[in-house]
Short mmCIF file of C-alpha atoms in Angstrom, two decimals:
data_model
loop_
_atom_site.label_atom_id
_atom_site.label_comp_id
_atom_site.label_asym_id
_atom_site.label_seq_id
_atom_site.Cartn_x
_atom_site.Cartn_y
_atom_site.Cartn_z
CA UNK A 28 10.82 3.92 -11.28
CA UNK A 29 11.14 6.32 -14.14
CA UNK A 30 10.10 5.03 -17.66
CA UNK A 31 13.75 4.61 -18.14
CA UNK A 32 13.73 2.60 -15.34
CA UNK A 33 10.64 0.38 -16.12
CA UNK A 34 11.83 -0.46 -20.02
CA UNK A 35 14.27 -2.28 -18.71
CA UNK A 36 12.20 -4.35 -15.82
CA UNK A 37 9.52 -4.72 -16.98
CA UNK A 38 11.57 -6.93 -20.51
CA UNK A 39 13.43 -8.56 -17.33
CA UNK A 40 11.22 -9.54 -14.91
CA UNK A 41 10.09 -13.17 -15.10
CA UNK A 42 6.38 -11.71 -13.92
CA UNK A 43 4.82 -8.69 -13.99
CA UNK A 44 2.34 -8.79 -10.77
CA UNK A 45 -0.50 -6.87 -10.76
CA UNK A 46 -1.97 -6.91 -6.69
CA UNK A 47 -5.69 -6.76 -7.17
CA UNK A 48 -8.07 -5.49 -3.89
CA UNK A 49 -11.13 -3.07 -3.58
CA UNK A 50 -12.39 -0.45 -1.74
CA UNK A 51 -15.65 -2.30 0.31
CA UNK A 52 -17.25 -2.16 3.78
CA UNK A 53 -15.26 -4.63 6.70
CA UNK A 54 -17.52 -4.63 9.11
CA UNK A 55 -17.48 -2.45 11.99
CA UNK A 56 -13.60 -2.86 13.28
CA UNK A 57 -11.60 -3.00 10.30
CA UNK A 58 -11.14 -0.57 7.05
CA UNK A 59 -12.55 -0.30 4.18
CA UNK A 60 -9.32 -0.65 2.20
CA UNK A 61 -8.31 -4.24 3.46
CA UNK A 62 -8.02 -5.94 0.48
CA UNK A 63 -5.96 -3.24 -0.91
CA UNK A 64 -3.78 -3.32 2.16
CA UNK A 65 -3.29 -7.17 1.89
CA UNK A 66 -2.53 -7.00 -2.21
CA UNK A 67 0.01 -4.39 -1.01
CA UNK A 68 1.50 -6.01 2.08
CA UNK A 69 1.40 -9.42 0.61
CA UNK A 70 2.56 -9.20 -2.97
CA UNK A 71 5.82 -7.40 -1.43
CA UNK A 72 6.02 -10.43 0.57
CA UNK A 73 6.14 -12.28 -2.73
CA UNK A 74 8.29 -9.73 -4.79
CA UNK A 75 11.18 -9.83 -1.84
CA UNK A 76 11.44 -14.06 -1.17
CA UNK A 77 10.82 -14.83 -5.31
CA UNK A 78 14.56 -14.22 -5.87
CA UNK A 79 15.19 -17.19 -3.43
CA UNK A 80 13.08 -19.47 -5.89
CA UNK A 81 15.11 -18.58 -8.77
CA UNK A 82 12.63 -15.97 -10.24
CA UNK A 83 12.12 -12.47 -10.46
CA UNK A 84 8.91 -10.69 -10.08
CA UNK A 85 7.98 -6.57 -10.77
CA UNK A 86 5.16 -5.03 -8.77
CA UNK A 87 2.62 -2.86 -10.66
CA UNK A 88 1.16 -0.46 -7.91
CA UNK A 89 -1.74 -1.60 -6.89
CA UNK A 90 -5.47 -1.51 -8.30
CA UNK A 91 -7.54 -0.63 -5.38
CA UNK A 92 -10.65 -1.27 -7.08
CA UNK A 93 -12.53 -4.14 -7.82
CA UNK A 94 -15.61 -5.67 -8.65
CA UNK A 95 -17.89 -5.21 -5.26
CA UNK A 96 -21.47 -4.44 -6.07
CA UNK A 97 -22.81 -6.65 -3.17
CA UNK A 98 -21.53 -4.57 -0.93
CA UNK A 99 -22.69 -1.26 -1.69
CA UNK A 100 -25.43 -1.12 0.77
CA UNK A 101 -22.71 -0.34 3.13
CA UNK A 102 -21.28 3.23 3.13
CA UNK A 103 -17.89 3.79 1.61
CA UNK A 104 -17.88 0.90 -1.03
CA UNK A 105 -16.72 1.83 -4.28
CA UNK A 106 -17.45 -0.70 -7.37
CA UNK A 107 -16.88 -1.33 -10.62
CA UNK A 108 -19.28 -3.14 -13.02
CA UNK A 109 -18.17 -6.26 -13.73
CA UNK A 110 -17.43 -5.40 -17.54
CA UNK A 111 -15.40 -2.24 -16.82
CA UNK A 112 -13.03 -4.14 -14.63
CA UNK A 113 -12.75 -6.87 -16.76
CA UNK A 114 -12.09 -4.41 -19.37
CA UNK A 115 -9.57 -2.07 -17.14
CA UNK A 116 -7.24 -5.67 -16.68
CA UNK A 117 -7.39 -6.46 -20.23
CA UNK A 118 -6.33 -2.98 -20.58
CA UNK A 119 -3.88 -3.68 -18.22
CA UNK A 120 -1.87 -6.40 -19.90
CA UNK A 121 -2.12 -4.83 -23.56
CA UNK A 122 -0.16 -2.08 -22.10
CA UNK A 123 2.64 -4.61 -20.32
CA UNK A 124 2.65 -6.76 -23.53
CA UNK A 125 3.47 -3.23 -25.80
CA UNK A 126 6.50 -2.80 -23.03
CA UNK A 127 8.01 -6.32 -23.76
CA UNK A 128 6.57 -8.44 -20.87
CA UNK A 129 7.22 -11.91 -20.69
CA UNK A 130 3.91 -12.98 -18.54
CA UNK A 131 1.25 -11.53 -16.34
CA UNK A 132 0.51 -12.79 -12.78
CA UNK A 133 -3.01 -11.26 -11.69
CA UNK A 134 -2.54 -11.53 -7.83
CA UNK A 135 -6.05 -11.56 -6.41
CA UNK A 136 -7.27 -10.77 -2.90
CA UNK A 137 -10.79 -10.20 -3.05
CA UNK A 138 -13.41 -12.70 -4.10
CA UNK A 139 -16.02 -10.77 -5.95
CA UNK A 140 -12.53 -9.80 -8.40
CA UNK A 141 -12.78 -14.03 -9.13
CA UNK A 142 -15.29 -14.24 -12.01
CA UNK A 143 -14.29 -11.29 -13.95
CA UNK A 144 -10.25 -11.92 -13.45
CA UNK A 145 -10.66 -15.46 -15.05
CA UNK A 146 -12.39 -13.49 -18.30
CA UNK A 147 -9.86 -11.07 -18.42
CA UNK A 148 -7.16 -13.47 -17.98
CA UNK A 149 -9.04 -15.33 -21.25
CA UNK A 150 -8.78 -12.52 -23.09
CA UNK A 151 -5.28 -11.71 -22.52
CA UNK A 152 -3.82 -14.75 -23.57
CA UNK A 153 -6.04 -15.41 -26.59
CA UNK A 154 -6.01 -11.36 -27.82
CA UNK A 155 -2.50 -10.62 -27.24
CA UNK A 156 -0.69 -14.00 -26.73
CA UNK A 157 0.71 -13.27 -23.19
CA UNK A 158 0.85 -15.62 -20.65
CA UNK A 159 -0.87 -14.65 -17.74
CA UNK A 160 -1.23 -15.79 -13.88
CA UNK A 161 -4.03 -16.26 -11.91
CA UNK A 162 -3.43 -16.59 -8.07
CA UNK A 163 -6.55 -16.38 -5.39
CA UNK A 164 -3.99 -15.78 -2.64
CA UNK A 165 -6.66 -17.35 0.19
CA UNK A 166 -6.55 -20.37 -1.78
CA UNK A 167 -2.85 -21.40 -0.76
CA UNK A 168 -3.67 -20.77 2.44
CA UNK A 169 -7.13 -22.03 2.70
CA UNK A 170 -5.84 -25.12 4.74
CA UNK A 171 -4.19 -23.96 7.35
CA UNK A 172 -6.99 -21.20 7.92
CA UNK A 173 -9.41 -24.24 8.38
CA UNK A 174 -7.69 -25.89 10.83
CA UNK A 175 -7.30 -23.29 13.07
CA UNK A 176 -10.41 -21.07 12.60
CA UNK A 177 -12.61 -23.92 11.55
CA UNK A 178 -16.20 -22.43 9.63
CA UNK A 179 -16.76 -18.90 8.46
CA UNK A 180 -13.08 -16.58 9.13
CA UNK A 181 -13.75 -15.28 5.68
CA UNK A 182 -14.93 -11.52 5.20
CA UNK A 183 -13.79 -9.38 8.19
CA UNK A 184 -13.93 -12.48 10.20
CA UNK A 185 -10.70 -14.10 11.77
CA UNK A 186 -8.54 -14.19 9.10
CA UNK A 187 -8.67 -11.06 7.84
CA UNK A 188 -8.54 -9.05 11.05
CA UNK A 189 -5.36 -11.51 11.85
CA UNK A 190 -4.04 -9.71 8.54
CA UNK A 191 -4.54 -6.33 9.71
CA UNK A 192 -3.13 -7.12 13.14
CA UNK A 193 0.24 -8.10 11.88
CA UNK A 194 0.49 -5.49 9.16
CA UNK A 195 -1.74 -2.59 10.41
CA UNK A 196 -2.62 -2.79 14.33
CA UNK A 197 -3.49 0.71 14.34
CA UNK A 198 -6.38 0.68 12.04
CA UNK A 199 -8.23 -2.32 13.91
CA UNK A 200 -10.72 -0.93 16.35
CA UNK A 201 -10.26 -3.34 18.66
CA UNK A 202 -13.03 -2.01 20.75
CA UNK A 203 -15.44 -3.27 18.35
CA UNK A 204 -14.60 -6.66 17.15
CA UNK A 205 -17.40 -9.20 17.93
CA UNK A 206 -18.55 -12.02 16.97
CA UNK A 207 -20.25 -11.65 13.18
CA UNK A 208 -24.16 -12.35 13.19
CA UNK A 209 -25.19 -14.48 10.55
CA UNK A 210 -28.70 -13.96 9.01
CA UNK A 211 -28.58 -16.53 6.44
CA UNK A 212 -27.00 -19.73 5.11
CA UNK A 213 -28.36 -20.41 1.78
CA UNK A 214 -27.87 -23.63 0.26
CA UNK A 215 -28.99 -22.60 -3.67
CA UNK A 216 -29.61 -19.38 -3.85
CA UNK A 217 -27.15 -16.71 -4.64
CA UNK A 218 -27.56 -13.57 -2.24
CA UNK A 219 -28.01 -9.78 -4.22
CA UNK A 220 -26.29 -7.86 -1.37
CA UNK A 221 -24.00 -8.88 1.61
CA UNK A 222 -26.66 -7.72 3.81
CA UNK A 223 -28.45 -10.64 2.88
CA UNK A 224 -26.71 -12.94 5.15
CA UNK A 225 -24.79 -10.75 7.58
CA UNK A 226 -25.44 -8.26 10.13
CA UNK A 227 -22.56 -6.08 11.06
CA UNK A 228 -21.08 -6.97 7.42
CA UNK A 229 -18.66 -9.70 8.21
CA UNK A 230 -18.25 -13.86 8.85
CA UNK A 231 -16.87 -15.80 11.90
CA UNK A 232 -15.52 -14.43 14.93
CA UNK A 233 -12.82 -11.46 14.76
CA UNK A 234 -11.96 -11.91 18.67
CA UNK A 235 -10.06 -15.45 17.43
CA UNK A 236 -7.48 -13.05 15.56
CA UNK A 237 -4.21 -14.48 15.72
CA UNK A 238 -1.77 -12.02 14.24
CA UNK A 239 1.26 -14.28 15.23
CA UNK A 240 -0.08 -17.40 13.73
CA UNK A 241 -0.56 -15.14 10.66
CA UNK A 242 2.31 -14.19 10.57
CA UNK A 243 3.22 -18.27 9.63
CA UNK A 244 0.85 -18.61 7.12
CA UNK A 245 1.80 -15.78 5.31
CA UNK A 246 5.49 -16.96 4.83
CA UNK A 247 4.21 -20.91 4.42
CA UNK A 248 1.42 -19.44 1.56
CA UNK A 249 4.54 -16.92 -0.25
CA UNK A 250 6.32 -20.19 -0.51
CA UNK A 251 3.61 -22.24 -2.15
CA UNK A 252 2.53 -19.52 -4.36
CA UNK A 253 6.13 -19.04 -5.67
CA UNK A 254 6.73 -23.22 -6.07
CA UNK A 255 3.38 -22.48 -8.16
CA UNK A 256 4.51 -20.04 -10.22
CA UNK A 257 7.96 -21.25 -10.84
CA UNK A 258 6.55 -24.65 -11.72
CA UNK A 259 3.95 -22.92 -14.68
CA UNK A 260 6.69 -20.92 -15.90
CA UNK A 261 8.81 -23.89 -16.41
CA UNK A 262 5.70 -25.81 -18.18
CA UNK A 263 5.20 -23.02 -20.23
CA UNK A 264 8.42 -22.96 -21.68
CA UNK A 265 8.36 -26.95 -21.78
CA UNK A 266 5.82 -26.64 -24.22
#
């Protein structure tokens, strides 16, 4: 878009989506730039099917970046501090909310982005009175993921390599997928570094991937996360 363009979308557009990943180590078969890849592949998911639910969404590009400090004793991570990307999506939405924006969906798809998302999303609403969204994509699909992967398909296990299969074959090194060897299990305490509790740098067992039964989930979660967000928007403007 041109700024032209974008003051008109961005005052139309029943969200503004901001697709949140990072730049962090995937094990030894998959990229570093997965969550970035799924914020990008499934957000346009979202963005395409929302006008079917009666509501119209506007992709910011995405912030490859996040909040991944436990992983930086594996080459190629990049992190933020906690506080500077809090700050960077407060920054975020004052910038939408000078352009006319009616409300903010943070779309998140990287779990170490949790934590500081739900403080930024605090401050946005209470320092500059804009509604915002806050959608943990795995969560909508969490179900279905346990049934058929059962324990452990988080972090460059079988889930996420299924993701990569169905968007971006090429970049799986197929020759290396194996099954993940877990160091650790704690009960209480909270690990410093992923290397804490993994070997290669990943959960479960990437040789279940399943790109095709993916490929369901992904259209069964876009169609729960859009019920969800058409159903706040409507509360919010209920009350």
């Amino acid at each position: 878009m041109t700024w032209t363009d974008a003051e008109d979308a961005l005052v139309d557009a029943d969200f503004v989506v901001l697709p949140c990943g990072s730049v962090e180590q995937h094990s030894l078969h998959l990229p570093l730039t997965v969550d970035t890849l799924r914020a990008e592949d499934l957000t346009r998911d979202l963005a395409e099917k929302a006008p079917e639910h009666g509501i119209s969404l506007i992709r910011l590009p995405t912030l490859p970046y996040g909040y991944s400090e436990h992983h930086m004793n594996y080459a190629g991570t990049v992190t933020l501090s906690a506080e500077t990307y809090q700050m960077v999506i407060k920054e975020i939405g004052q910038s939408i909310v000078a352009h006319g924006a009616k409300r903010l969906a943070l779309l998140n798809f990287h779990g170490g982005n949790i934590e500081p998302l739900k403080l930024a999303a605090d401050r946005i609403q209470r320092d500059y009175g804009l509604p915002t969204f806050l959608i943990h994509w795995t969560d909508y699909a969490r179900d279905q993921l346990q049934e058929k992967f059962g324990e452990g398909w988080g972090h460059a296990g079988d889930y996420e390599t299924s993701v990569i299969e169905l968007f971006h074959p090429n970049l799986v090194r197929e020759e290396k997928k194996e099954p993940q060897t877990r160091k650790a299990d704690f009960e209480t305490r909270q690990y410093a570094y992923f290397d804490d509790i993994t070997e290669q740098g990943g959960l479960g067992d990437p040789t279940n991937s399943d790109p095709e039964f993916l490929e369901k989930v992904v259209s069964d979660t876009t169609e729960r996360i859009l019920q969800g967000l058409k159903s706040d928007m409507e509360e919010v403007a209920e009350s």
